[in-house]
C-alpha positions as a printed Julia matrix, in Angstrom:
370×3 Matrix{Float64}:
 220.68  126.51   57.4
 221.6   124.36   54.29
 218.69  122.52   52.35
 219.23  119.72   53.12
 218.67  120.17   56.42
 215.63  122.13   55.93
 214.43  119.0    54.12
 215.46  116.53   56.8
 213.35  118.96   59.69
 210.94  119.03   57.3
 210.72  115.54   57.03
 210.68  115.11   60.47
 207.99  117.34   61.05
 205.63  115.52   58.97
 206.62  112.11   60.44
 205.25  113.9    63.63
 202.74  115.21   63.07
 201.85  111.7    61.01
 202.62  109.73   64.14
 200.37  112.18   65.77
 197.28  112.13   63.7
 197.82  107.87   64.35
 197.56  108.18   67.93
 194.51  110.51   67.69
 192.89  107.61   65.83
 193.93  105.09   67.94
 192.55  106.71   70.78
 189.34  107.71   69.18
 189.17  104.15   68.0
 189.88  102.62   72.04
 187.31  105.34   73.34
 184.74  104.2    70.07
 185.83  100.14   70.98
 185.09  101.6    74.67
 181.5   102.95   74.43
 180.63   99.92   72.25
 181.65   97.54   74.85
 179.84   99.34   77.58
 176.82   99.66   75.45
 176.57   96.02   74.87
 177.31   95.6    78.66
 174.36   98.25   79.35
 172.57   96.35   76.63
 172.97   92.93   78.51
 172.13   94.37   81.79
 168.92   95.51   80.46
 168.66   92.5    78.93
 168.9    90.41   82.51
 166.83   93.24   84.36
 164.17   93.15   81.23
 164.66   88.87   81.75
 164.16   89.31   85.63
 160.88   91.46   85.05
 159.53   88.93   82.23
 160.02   86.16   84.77
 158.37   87.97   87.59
 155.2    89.24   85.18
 155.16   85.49   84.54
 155.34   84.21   88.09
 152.49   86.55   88.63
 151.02   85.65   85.27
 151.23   81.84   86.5
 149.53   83.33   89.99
 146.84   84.65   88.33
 146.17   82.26   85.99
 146.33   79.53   88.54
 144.06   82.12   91.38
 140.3    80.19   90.63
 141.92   76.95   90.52
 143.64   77.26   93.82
 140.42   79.12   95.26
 138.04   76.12   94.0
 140.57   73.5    95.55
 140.53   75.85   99.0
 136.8    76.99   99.02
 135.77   74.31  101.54
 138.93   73.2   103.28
 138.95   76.16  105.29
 135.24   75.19  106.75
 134.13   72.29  108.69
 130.84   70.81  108.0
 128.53   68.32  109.73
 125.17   66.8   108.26
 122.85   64.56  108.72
 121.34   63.88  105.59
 122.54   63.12  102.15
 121.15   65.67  100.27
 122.4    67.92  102.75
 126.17   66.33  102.43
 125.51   66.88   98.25
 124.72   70.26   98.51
 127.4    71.6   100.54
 129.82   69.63   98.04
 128.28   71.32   95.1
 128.29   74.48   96.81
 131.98   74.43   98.1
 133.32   71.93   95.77
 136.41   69.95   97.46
 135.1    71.25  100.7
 135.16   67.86  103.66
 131.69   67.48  104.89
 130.94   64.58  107.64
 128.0    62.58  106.7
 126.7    61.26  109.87
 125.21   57.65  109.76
 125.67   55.47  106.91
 124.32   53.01  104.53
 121.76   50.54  105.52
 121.04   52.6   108.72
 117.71   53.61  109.66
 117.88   57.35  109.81
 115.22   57.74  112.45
 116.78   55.35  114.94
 120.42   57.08  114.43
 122.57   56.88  117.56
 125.55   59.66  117.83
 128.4    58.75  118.96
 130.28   61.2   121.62
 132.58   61.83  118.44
 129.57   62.74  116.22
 128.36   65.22  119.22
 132.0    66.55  119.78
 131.63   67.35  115.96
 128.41   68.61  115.66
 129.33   70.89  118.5
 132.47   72.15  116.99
 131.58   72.28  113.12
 132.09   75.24  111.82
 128.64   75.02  109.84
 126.18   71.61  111.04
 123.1    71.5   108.53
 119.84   69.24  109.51
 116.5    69.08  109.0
 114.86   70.91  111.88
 112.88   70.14  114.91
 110.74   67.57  113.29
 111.06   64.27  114.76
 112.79   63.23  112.31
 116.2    62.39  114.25
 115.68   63.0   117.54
 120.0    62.15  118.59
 120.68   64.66  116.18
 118.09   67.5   116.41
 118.76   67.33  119.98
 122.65   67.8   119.69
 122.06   70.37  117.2
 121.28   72.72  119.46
 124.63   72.5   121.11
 126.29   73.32  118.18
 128.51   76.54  118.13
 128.64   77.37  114.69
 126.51   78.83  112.11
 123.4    76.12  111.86
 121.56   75.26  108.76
 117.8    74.43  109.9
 116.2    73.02  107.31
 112.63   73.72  109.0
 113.11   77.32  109.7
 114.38   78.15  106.0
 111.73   76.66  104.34
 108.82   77.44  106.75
 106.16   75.71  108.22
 103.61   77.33  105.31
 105.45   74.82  102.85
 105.94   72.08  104.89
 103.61   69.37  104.43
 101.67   67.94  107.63
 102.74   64.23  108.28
  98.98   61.74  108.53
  99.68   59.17  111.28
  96.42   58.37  111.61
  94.49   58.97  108.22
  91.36   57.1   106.88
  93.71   54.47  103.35
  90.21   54.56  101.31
  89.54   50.87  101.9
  87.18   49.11  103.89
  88.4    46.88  106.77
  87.04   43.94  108.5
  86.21   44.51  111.89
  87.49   41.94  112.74
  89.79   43.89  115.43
  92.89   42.97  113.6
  96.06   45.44  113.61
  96.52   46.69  109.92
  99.63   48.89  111.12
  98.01   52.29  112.07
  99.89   53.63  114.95
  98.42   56.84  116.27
 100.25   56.86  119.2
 103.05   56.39  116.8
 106.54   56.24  117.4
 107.37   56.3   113.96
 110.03   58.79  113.45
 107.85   61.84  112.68
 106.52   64.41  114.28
 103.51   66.96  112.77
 105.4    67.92  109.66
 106.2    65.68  106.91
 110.39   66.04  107.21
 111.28   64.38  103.64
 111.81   67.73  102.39
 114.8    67.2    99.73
 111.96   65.3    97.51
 110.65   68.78   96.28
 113.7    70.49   94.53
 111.89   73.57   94.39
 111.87   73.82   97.87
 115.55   72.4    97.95
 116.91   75.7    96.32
 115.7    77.87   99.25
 117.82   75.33  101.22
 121.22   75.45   98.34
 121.11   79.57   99.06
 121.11   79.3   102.25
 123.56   76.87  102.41
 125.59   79.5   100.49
 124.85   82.35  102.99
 126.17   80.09  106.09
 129.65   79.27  104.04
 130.16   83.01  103.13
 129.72   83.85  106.51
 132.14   81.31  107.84
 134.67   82.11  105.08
 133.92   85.51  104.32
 137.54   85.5   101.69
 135.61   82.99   99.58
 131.78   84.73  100.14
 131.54   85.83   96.46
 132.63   81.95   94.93
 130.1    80.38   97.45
 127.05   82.89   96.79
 127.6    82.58   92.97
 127.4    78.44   93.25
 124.61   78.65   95.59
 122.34   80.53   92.98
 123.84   78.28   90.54
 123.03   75.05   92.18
 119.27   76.66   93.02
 118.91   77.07   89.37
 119.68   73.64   88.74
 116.99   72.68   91.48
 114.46   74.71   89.45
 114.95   73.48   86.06
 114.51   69.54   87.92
 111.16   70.81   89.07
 110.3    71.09   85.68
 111.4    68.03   84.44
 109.32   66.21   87.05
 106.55   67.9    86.42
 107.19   66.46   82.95
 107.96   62.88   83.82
 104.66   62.77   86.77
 102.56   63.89   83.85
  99.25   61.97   82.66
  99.74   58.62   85.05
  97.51   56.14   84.51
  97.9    54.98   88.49
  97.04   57.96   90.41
  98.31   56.06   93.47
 101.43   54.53   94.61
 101.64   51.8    96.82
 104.44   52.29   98.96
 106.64   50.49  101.81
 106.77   54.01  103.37
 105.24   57.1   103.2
 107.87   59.27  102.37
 107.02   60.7    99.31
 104.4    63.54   99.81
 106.71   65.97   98.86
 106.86   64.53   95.16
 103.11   63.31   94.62
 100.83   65.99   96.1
 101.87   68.73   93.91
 100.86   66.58   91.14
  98.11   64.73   92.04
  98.99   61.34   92.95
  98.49   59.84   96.47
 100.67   57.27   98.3
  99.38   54.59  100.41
 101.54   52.86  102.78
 101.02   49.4   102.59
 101.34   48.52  106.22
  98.75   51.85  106.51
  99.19   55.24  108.19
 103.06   56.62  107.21
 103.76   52.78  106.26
 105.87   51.66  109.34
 105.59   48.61  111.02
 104.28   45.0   110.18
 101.24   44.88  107.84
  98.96   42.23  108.49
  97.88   39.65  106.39
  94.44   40.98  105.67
  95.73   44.03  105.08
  98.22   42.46  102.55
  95.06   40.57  101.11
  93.05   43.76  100.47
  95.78   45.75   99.19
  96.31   42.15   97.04
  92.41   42.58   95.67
  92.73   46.53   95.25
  96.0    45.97   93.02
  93.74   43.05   90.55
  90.72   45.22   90.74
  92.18   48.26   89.22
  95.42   46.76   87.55
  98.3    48.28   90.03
 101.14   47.17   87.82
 103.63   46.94   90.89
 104.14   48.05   94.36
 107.54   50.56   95.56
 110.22   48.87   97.76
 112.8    51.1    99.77
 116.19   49.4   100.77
 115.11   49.66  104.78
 111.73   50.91  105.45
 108.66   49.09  104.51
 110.91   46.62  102.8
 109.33   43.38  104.11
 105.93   44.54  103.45
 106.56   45.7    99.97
 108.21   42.16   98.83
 105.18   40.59  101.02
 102.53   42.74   99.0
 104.38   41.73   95.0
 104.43   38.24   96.4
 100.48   37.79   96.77
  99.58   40.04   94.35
 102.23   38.29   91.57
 103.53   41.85   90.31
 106.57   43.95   90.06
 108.38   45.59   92.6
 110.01   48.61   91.86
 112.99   49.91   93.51
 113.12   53.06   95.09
 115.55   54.99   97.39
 114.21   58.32   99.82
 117.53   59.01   99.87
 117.6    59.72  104.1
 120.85   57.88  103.9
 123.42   57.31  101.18
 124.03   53.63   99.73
 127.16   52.35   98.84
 128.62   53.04   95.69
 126.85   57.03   96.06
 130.41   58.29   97.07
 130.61   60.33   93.98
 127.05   60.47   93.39
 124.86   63.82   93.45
 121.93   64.04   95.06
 119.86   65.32   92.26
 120.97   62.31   89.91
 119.59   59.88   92.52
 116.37   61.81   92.72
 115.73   61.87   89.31
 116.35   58.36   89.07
 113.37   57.72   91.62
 111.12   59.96   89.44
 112.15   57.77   86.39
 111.16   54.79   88.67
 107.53   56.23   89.83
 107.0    57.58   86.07
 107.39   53.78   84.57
 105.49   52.28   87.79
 102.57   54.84   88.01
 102.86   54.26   83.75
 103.31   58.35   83.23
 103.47   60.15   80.08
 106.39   61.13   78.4
């Protein structure tokens, strides 16, 4: 072999093995390109799964976060209640808040006289919860139909106990002489007056109103047992509340000069006899019916004599009297509300609101220390 063509296959050789040595890189380059694409593909579908999880730890993030707000907007709509009394209705509101509770009667009504409709007995029987006051007279319609309710019932009577309830006077002795003259001054023994032996204006006393806000409690956790915990916790809540207004009545009832109100209706034991004052109906015994004029006289002389500063007035009951009574006597009359029915304007009202507005109303007219 000559040299030159030793040097022209070496040449060649090394443009081989040159050409070679490319293609090596070139293919470790593709395979390097290669696993970098696929690890920014594996990258971005860990990305999307790792976006996919995020949003599903924040749907349930949102779920949770949202969970009390949807359970206080539910806590009563999956119970149906029927009442007969406004501080009944309040209650159950406080205690299921949202919940739809049917108030039977309405304003301007006299509760005692309150005629169901076959609707109102078609609900009472099929409520899922119907709260009244008891067997006490107090509505006969309504304490009769009570008793064909199906559902849990709420008895007033029974949960606060006839050691605590007060015993109605039809026929007691007002204090005050009389003329025998054989006039009627309004006592009605044989009465007919919308009460029976036991004094039913119960949700006067707050403290006696918080037995009645757990129990209210216990008869929704029953009927909703998913909710039980949400409705025991407001009931002790709302009983709390009922305590500390005890207190502040006491407060407010404290050092009166007048130790006795004179009232349209006696409906107010509940309020007064833990603290000393006495009520006098002005038309006499429980304060129904027409007082007559003597007795407006006397009660006219007994409010001079001892400076009375003004008589109570309910919206219905004992409302002619009291206006009578301030008339001849030439004093105030003070406006107060037993709250048996709601007024209008007391959709959004609470029932402990409107009572402590009638304390504020017997503290200024029985001229209380503050």
């Amino acid at each position: 072999m000559t040299r030159y063509r030793l040097l022209a296959l070496l040449a060649t050789l090394a443009l081989l093995v040159a050409a070679c040595a490319d293609d090596t890189e070139d293919v470790a380059d593709d395979e390097s390109d290669e696993g970098q694409a696929d690890e920014v593909e594996d990258q971005d579908e860990d990305d999307e799964d790792g976006e996919e999880a995020g949003d599903e730890d924040e749907g349930e993030a949102e779920d949770d976060a949202g969970h009390d707000e949807v359970d206080h907007d539910e806590v009563g709509g999956r119970v149906d209640i029927v009442t007969s009394i406004f501080a009944l209705d309040s209650l159950a509101e406080d205690v299921a808040p949202g919940a739809d509770v049917q108030l039977l009667g309405g304003a301007g009504q006299d509760p005692h006289d309150l005629e169901l409709s076959a609707g109102d007995r078609e609900a009472i029987e099929d409520a899922d919860i119907f709260m009244y006051m008891g067997d006490v007279d107090f509505q006969p319609q309504v304490e009769d139909a009570a008793h064909e309710a199906s559902g849990i019932v709420v008895n007033v009577e029974q949960i606060v106990g006839d050691e605590q309830l007060i015993d109605f006077d039809h026929g007691h002795d007002d204090g005050h002489e009389h003329d025998d003259d054989g006039h009627d001054d309004g006592h009605d023994d044989g009465h007919g007056d919308g009460h029976g032996d036991k004094d039913p204006h119960v949700w006067l006393a707050p403290r006696l109103m918080a037995e009645v806000a757990e129990a209210i409690a216990e008869g929704f956790a029953e009927a909703d047992s998913d909710r039980a915990d949400t409705y025991l916790a407001n009931g002790e809540e709302v009983a709390g509340e009922l305590a500390i207004a005890e207190e502040e009545i006491d407060e407010l009832l404290e050092g009166c000069t007048q130790e006795t109100a004179l009232v349209g209706h006696e409906a107010w034991a509940y309020l007064f006899e833990p603290r000393g004052i006495e009520q006098e109906g002005i038309a006499g015994a429980g304060g129904h019916g027409e007082a007559s004029p003597q007795r407006i006289a006397e009660l006219a002389d007994l409010i001079e004599d001892e400076g009375i500063p003004g008589v109570f007035a309910e919206p219905v009951e004992g409302r002619e009297n009291a206006e009578a009574l301030a008339a001849e006597a030439d004093v105030e009359l003070f406006e107060v509300d037993p709250m048996e029915i709601p007024q209008e304007g007391w959709e959004d009202r609470d029932y402990l609101d409107v009572l402590m507005e009638q304390v504020e109303t017997f503290s200024e007219g029985l001229e209380c220390t503050r």
